PDB file of C-alpha atoms in Angstrom:
ATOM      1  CA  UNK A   9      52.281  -0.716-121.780  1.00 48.00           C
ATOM      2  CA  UNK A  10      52.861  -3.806-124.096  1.00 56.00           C
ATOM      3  CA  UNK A  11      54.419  -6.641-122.841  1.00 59.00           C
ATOM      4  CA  UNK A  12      56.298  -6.478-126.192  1.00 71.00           C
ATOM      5  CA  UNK A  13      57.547  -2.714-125.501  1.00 65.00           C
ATOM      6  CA  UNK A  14      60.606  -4.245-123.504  1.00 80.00           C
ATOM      7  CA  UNK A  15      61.213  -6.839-125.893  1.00 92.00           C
ATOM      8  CA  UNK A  16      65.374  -7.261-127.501  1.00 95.00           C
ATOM      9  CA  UNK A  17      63.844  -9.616-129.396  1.00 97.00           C
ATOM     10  CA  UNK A  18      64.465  -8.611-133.393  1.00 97.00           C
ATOM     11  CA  UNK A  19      64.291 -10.270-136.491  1.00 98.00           C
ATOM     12  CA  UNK A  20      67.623 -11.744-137.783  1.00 98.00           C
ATOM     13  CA  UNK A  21      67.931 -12.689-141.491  1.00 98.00           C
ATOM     14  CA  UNK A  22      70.082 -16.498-141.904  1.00 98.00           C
ATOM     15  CA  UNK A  23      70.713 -18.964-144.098  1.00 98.00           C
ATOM     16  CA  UNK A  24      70.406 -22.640-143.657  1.00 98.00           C
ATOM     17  CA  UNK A  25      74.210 -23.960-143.228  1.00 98.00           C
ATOM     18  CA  UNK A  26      74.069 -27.172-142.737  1.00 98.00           C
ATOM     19  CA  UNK A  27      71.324 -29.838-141.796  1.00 98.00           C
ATOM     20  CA  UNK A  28      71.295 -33.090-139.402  1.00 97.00           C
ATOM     21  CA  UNK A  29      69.318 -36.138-138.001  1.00 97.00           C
ATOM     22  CA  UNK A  30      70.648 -36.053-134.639  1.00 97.00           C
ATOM     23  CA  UNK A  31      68.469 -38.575-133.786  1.00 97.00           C
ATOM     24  CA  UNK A  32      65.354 -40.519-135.404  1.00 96.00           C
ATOM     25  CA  UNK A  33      62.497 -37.519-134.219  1.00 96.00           C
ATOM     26  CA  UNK A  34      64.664 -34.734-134.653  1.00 97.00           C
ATOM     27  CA  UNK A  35      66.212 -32.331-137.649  1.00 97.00           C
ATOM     28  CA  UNK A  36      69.362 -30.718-136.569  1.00 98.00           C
ATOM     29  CA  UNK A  37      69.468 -26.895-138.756  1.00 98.00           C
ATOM     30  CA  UNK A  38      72.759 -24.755-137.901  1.00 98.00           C
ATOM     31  CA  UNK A  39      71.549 -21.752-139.064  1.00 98.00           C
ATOM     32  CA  UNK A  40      74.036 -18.934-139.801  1.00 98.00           C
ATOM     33  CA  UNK A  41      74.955 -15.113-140.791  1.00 98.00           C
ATOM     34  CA  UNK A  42      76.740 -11.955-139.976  1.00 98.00           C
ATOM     35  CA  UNK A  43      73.579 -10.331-138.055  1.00 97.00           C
ATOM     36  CA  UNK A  44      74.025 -13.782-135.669  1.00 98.00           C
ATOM     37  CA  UNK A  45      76.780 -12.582-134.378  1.00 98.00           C
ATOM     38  CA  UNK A  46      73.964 -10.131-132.365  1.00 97.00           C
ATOM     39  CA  UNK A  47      72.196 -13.260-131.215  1.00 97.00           C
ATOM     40  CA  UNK A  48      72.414 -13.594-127.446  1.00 96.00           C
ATOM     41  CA  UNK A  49      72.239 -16.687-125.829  1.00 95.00           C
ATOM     42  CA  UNK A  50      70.570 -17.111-122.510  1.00 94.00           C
ATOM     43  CA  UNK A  51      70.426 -20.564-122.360  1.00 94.00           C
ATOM     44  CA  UNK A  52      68.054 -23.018-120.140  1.00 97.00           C
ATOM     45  CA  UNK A  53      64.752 -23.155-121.697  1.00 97.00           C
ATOM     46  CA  UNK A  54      64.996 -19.550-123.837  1.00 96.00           C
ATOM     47  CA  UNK A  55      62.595 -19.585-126.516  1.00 95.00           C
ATOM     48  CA  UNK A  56      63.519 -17.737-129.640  1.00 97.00           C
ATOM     49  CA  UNK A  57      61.408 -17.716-132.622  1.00 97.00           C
ATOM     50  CA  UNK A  58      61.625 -19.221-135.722  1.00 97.00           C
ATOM     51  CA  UNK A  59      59.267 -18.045-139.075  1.00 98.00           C
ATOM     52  CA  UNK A  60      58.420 -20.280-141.277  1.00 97.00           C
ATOM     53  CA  UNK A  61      58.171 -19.105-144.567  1.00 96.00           C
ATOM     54  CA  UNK A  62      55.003 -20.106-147.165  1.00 94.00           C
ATOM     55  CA  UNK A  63      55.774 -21.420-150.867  1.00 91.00           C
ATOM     56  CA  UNK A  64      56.592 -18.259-151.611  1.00 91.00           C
ATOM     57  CA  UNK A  65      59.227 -17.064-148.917  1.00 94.00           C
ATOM     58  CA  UNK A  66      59.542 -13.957-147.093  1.00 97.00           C
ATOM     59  CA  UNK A  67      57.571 -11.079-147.866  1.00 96.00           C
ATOM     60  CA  UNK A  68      59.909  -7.661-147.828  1.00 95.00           C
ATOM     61  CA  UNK A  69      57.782  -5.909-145.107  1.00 96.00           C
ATOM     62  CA  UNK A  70      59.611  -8.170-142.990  1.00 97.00           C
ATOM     63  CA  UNK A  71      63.467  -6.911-142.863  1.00 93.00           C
ATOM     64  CA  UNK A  72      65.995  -8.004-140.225  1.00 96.00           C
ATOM     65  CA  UNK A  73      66.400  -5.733-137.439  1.00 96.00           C
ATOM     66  CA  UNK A  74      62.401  -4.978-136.372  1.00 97.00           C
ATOM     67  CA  UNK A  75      61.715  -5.096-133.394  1.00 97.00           C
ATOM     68  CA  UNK A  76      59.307  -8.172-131.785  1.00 96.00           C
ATOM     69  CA  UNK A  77      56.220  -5.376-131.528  1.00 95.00           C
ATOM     70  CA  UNK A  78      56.672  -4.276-135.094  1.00 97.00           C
ATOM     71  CA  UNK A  79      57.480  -7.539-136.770  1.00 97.00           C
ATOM     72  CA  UNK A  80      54.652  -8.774-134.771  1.00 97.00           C
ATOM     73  CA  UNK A  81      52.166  -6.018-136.287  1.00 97.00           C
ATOM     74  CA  UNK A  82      53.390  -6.196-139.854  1.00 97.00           C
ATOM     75  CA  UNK A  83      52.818  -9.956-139.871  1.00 97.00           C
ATOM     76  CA  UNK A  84      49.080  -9.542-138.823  1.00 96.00           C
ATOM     77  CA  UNK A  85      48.609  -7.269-141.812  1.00 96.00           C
ATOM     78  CA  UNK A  86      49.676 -10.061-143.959  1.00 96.00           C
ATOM     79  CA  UNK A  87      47.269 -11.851-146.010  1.00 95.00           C
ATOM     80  CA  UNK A  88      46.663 -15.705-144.746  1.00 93.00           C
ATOM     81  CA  UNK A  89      48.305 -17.196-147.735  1.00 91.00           C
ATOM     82  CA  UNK A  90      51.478 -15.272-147.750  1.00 94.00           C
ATOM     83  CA  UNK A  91      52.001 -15.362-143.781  1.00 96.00           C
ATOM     84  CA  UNK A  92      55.019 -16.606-142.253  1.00 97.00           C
ATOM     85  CA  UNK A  93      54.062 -19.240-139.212  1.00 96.00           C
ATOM     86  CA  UNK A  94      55.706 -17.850-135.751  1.00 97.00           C
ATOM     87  CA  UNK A  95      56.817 -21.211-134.198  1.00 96.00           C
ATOM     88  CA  UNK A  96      59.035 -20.825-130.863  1.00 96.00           C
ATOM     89  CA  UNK A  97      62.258 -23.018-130.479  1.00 97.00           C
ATOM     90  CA  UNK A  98      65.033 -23.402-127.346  1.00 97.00           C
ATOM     91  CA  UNK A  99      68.053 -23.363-129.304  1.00 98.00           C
ATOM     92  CA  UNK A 100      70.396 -26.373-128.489  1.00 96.00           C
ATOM     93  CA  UNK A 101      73.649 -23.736-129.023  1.00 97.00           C
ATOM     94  CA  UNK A 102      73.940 -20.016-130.030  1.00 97.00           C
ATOM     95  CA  UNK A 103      77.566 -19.199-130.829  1.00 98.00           C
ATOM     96  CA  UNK A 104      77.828 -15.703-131.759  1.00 97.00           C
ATOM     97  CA  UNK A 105      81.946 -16.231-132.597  1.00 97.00           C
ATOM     98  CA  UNK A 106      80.589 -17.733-135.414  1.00 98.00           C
ATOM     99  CA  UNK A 107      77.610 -16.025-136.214  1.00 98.00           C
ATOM    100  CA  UNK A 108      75.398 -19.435-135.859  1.00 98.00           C
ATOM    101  CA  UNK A 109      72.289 -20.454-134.115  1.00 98.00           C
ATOM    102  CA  UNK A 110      71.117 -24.530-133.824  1.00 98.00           C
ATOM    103  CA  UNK A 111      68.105 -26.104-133.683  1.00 98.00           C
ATOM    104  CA  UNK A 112      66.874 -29.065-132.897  1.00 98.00           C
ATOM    105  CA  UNK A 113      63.285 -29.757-134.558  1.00 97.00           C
ATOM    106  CA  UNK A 114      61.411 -32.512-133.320  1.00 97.00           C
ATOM    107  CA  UNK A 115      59.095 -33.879-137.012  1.00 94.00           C
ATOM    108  CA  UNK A 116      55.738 -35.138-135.464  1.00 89.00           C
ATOM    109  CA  UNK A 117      54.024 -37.560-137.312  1.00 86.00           C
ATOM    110  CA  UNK A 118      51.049 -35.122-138.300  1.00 86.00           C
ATOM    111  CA  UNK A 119      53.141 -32.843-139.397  1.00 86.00           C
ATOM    112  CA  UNK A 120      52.245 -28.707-138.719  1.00 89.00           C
ATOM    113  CA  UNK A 121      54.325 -26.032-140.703  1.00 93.00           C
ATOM    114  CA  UNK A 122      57.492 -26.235-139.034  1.00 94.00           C
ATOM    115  CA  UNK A 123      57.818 -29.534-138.937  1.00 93.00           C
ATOM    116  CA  UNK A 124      57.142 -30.074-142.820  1.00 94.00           C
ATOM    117  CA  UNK A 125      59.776 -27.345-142.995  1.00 96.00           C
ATOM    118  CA  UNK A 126      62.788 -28.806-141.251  1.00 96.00           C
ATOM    119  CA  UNK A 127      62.167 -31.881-143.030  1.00 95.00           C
ATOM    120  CA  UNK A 128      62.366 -30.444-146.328  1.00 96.00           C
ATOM    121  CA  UNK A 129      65.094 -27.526-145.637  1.00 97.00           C
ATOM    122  CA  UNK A 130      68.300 -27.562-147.525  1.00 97.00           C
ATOM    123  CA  UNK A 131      71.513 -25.723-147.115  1.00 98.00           C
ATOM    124  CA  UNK A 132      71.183 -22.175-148.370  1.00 98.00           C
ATOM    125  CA  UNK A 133      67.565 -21.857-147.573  1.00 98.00           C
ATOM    126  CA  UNK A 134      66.769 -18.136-145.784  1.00 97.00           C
ATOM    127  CA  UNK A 135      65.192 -17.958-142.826  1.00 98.00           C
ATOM    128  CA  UNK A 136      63.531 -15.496-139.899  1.00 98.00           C
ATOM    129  CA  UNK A 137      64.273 -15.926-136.828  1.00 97.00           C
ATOM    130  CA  UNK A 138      62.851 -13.681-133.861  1.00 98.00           C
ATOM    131  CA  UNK A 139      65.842 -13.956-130.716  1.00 97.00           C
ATOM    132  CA  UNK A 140      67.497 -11.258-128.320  1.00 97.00           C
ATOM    133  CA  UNK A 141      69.799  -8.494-129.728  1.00 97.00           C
ATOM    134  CA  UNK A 142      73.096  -8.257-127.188  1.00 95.00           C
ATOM    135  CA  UNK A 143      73.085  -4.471-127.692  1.00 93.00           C
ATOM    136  CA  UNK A 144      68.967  -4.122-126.369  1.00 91.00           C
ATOM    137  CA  UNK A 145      69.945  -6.162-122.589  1.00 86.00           C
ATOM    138  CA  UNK A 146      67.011  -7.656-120.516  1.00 84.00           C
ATOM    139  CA  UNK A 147      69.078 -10.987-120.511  1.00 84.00           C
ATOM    140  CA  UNK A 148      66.103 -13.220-119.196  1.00 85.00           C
ATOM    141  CA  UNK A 149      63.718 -12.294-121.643  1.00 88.00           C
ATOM    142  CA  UNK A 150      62.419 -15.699-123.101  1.00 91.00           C
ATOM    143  CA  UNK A 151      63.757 -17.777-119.951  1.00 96.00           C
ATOM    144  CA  UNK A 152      60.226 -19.325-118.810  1.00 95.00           C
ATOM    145  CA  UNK A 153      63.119 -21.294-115.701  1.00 98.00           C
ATOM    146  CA  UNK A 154      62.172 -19.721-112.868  1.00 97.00           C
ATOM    147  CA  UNK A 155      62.980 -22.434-109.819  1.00 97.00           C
ATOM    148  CA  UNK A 156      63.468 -18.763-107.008  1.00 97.00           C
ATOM    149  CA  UNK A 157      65.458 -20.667-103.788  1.00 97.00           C
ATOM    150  CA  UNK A 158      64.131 -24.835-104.853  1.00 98.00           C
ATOM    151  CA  UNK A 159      66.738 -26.965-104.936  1.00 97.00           C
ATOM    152  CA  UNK A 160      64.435 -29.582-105.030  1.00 98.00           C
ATOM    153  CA  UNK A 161      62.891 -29.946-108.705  1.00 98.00           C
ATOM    154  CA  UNK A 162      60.688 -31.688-111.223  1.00 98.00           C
ATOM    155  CA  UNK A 163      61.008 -31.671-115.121  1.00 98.00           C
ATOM    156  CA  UNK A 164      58.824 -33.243-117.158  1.00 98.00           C
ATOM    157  CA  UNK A 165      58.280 -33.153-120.462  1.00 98.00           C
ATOM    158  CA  UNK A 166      58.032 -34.939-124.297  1.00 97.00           C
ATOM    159  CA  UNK A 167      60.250 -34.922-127.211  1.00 97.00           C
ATOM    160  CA  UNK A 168      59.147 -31.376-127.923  1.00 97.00           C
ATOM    161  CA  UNK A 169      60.849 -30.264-124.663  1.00 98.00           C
ATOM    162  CA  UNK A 170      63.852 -32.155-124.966  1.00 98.00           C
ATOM    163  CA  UNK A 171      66.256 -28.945-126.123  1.00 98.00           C
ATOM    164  CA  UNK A 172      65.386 -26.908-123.492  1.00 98.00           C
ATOM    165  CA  UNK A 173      65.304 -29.995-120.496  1.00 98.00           C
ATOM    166  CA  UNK A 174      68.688 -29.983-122.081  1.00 97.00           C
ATOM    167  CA  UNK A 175      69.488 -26.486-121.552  1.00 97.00           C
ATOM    168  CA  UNK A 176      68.053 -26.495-117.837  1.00 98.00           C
ATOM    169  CA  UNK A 177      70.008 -29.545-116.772  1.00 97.00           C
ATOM    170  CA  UNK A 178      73.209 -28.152-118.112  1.00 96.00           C
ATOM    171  CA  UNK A 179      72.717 -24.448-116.312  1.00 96.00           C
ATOM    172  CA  UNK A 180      71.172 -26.512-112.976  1.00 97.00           C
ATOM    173  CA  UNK A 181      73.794 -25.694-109.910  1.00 96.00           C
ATOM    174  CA  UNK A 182      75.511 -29.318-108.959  1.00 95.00           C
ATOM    175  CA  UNK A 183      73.797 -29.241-105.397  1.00 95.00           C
ATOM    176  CA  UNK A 184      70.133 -29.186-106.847  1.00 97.00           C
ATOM    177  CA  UNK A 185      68.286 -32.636-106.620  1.00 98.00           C
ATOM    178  CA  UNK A 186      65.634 -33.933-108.578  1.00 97.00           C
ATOM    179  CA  UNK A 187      63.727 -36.020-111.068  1.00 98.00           C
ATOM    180  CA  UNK A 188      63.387 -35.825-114.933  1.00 98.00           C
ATOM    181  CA  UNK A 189      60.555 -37.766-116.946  1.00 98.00           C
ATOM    182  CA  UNK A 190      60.475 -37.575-120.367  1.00 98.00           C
ATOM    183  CA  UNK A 191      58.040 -39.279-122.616  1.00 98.00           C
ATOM    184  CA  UNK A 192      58.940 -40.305-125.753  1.00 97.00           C
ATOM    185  CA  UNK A 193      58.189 -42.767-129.188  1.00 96.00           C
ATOM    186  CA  UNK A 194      61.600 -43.734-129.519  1.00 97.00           C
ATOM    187  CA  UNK A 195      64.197 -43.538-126.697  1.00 96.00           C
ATOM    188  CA  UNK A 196      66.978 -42.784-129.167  1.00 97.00           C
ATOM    189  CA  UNK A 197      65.272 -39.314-128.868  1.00 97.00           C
ATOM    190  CA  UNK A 198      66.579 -38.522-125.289  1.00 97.00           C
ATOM    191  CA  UNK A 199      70.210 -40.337-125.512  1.00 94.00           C
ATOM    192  CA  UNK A 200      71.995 -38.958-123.092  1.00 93.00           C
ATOM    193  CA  UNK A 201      70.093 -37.201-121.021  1.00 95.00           C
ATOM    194  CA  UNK A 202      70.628 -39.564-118.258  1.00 92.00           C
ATOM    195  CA  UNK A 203      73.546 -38.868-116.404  1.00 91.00           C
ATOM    196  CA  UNK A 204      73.373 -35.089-117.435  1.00 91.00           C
ATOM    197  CA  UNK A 205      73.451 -33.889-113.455  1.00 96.00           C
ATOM    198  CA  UNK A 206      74.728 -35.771-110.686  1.00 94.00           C
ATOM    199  CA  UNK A 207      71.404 -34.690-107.891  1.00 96.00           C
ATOM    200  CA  UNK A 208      68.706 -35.417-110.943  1.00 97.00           C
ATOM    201  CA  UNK A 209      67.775 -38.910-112.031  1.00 97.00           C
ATOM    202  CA  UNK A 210      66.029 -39.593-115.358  1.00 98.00           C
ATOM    203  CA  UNK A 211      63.046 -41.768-116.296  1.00 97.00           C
ATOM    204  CA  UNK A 212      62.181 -42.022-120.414  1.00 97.00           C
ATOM    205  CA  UNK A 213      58.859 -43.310-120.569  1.00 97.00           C
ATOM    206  CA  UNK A 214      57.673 -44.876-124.184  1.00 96.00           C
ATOM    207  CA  UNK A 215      55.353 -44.117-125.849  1.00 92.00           C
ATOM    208  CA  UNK A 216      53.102 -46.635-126.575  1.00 91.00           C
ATOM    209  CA  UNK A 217      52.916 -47.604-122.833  1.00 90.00           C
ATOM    210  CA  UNK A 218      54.076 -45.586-120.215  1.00 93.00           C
ATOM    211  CA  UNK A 219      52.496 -42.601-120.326  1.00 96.00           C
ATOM    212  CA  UNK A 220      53.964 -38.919-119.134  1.00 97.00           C
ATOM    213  CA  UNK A 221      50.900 -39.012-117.210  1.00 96.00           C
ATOM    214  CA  UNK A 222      51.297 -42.338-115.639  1.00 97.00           C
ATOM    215  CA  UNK A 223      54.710 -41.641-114.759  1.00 98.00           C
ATOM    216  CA  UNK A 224      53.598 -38.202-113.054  1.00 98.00           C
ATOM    217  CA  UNK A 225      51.071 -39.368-111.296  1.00 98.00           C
ATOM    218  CA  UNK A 226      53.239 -42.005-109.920  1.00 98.00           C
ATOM    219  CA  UNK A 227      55.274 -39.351-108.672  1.00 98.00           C
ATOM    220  CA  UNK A 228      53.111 -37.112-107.078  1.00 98.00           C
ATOM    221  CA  UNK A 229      51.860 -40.751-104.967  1.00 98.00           C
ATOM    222  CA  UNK A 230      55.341 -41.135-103.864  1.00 98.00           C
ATOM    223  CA  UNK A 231      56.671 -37.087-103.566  1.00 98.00           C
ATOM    224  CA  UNK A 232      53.691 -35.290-104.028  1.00 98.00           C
ATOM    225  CA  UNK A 233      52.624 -34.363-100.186  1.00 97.00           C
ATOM    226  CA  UNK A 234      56.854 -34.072 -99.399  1.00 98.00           C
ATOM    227  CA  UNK A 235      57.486 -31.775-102.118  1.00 98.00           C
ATOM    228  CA  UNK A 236      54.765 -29.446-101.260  1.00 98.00           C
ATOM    229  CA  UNK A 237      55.957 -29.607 -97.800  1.00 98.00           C
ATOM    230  CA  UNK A 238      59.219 -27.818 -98.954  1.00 98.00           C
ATOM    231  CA  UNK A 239      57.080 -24.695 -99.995  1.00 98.00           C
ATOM    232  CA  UNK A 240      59.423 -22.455-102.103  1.00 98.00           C
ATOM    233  CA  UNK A 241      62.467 -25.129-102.006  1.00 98.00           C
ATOM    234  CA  UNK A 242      60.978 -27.134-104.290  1.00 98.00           C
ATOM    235  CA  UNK A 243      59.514 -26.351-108.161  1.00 98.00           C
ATOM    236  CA  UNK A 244      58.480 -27.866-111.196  1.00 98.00           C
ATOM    237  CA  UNK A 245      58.569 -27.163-114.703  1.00 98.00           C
ATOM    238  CA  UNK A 246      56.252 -29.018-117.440  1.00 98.00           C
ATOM    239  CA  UNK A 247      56.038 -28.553-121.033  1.00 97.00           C
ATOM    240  CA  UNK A 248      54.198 -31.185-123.497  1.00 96.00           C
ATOM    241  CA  UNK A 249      51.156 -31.143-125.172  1.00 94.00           C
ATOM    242  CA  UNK A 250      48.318 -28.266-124.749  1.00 93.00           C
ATOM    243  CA  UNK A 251      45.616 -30.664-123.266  1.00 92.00           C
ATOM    244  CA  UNK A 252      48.063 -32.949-121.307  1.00 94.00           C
ATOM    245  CA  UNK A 253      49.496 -29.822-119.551  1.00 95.00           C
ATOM    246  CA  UNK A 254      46.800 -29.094-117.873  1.00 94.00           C
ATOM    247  CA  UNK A 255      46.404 -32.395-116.444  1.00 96.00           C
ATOM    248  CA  UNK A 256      50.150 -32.765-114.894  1.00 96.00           C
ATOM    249  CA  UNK A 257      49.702 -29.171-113.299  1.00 96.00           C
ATOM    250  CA  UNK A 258      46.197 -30.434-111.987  1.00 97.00           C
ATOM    251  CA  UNK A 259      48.124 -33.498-110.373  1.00 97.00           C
ATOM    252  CA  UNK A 260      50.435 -31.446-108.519  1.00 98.00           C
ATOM    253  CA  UNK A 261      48.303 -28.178-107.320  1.00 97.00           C
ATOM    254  CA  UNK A 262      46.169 -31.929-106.300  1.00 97.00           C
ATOM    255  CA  UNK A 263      48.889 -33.077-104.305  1.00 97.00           C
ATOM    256  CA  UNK A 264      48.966 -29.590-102.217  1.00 98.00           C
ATOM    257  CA  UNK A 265      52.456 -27.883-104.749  1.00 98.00           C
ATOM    258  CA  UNK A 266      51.590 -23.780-104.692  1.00 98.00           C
ATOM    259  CA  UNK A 267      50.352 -22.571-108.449  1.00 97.00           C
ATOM    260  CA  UNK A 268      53.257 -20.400-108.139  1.00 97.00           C
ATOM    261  CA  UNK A 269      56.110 -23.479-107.638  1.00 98.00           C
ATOM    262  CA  UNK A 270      54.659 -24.768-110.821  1.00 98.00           C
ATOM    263  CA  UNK A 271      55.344 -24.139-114.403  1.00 97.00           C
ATOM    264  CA  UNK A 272      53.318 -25.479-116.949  1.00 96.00           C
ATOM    265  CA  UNK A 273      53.264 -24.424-120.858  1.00 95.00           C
ATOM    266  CA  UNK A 274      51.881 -26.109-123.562  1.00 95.00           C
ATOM    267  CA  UNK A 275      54.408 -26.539-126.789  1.00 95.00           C
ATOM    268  CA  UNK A 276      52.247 -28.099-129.128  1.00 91.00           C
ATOM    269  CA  UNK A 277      48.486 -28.988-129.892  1.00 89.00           C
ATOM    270  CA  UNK A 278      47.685 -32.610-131.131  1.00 84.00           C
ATOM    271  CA  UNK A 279      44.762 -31.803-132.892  1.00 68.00           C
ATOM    272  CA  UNK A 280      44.401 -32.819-137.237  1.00 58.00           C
ATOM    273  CA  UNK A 281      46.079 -30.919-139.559  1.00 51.00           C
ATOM    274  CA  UNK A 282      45.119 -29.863-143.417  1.00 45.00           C
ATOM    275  CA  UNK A 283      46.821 -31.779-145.424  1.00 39.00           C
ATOM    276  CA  UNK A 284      50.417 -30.911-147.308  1.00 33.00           C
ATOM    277  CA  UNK A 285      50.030 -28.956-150.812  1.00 26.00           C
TER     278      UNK A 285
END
């Protein structure tokens, strides 16, 4: 069976309402419209997806209401050029009451498709997104948080993870303990994140300098061996660039942490980009 077929993920036609600069690396979109008022929110670090539409918008094989598998296979039969980009998001609210969904998109400075898009959206744009439908259940579908019986945990991350760090903090029971580091160009990024949860303490590392990296494998010197003493009490979740992924799960299986008391996901690839048209 396809790991699609139990999807309640379904396309949801919006508008743009209203856009924000939160903060200097991020667009703020509240997107909105009836259908929203579907949208389910799960919280933590649920990923929902957003299409980005080419220069020439939305093409009509795509209507609200498919499902993921079918919106999925309609989009492949798309030619290149008019091709919406699938990007995934953790939205920083959902409020179905209103019928609105926010995002929180972080511009890097090579800018792929979705970034070039939040940058440049205006109030009344239309938009795609991909998110779970109240009426279809299955309500962890997209939640990647997965700590089983830890109380003990580590969350590391960059700017690109910041929404759904967010999102896991504010859903993390009060006795949990742990440790948060966030890398980051500008520390106005992750205001406020300190102080989030009374057991977790916060480190922003910037960028130049202080690496994610350095600041992990700092860690692991310090907590590594204890943590993987604690077996299924203790977990960590990672998300940051594709090729630095890798090396922060490395450091932990290193340090003796169980593959399966880690999770590790790549958000973004820092590779060259074509230029804008």
């Amino acid at each position: 069976m396809s790991p699609l077929a139990g999807s309640p993920n379904v396309l949801f036609a919006a508008r743009v309402l209203a856009v924000g600069v939160p903060s200097p690396g991020f667009r703020r979109l509240v997107l909105g419209g009836p259908e929203l008022s579907r949208f389910a929110p799960h919280g933590r670090d649920q990923r929902i997806k957003l299409l980005v539409p080419t220069e020439v918008g939305y093409p009509a094989s795509l209507a609200s209401g498919l499902p993921e598998r079918e919106w999925r296979a309609r989009l492949r039969e798309l030619p290149a050029d008019t091709r919406p980009v699938p990007r995934s998001y953790t939205p920083v609210a959902v409020r179905p009451g209103r019928g609105e969904v926010e995002l929180d998109v972080f511009c890097h400075a090579r800018p792929g498709p979705a970034s070039a898009w939040a940058a440049a959206a205006r109030p009344g744009d239309a938009v795609l997104l991909s998110g779970p439908d109240v009426r279809r259940g299955n309500p962890d579908h997209g939640v990647q948080w997965d700590p089983g019986p830890a109380t003990e945990v580590l969350i590391t991350g960059d700017e690109t993870a910041l929404p759904a760090v967010r999102g896991i903090l504010a859903a993390l029971p009060p006795h949990h303990r742990g440790r948060v580091l966030v890398e980051v160009g500008d520390p106005a990024d992750a205001v406020g994140l300190a102080g989030t949860h009374p057991g977790v303490t916060v480190e922003i590392c910037r960028r130049p300098g202080r690496s994610l990296l350095d600041a992990v494998t700092d860690w692991v010197e310090t907590h590594g061996a204890a943590a993987a003493r604690l077996g299924d009490r203790f977990y960590a979740w990672n998300a940051t660039e594709s090729t630095r992924v890798a090396r922060v799960r490395s450091l932990l299986h290193e340090a003796g942490v169980a593959p399966d008391r880690v999770h590790a996901q790549g958000y973004w690839h820092d590779r060259p980009r074509p230029a804008a048209r």
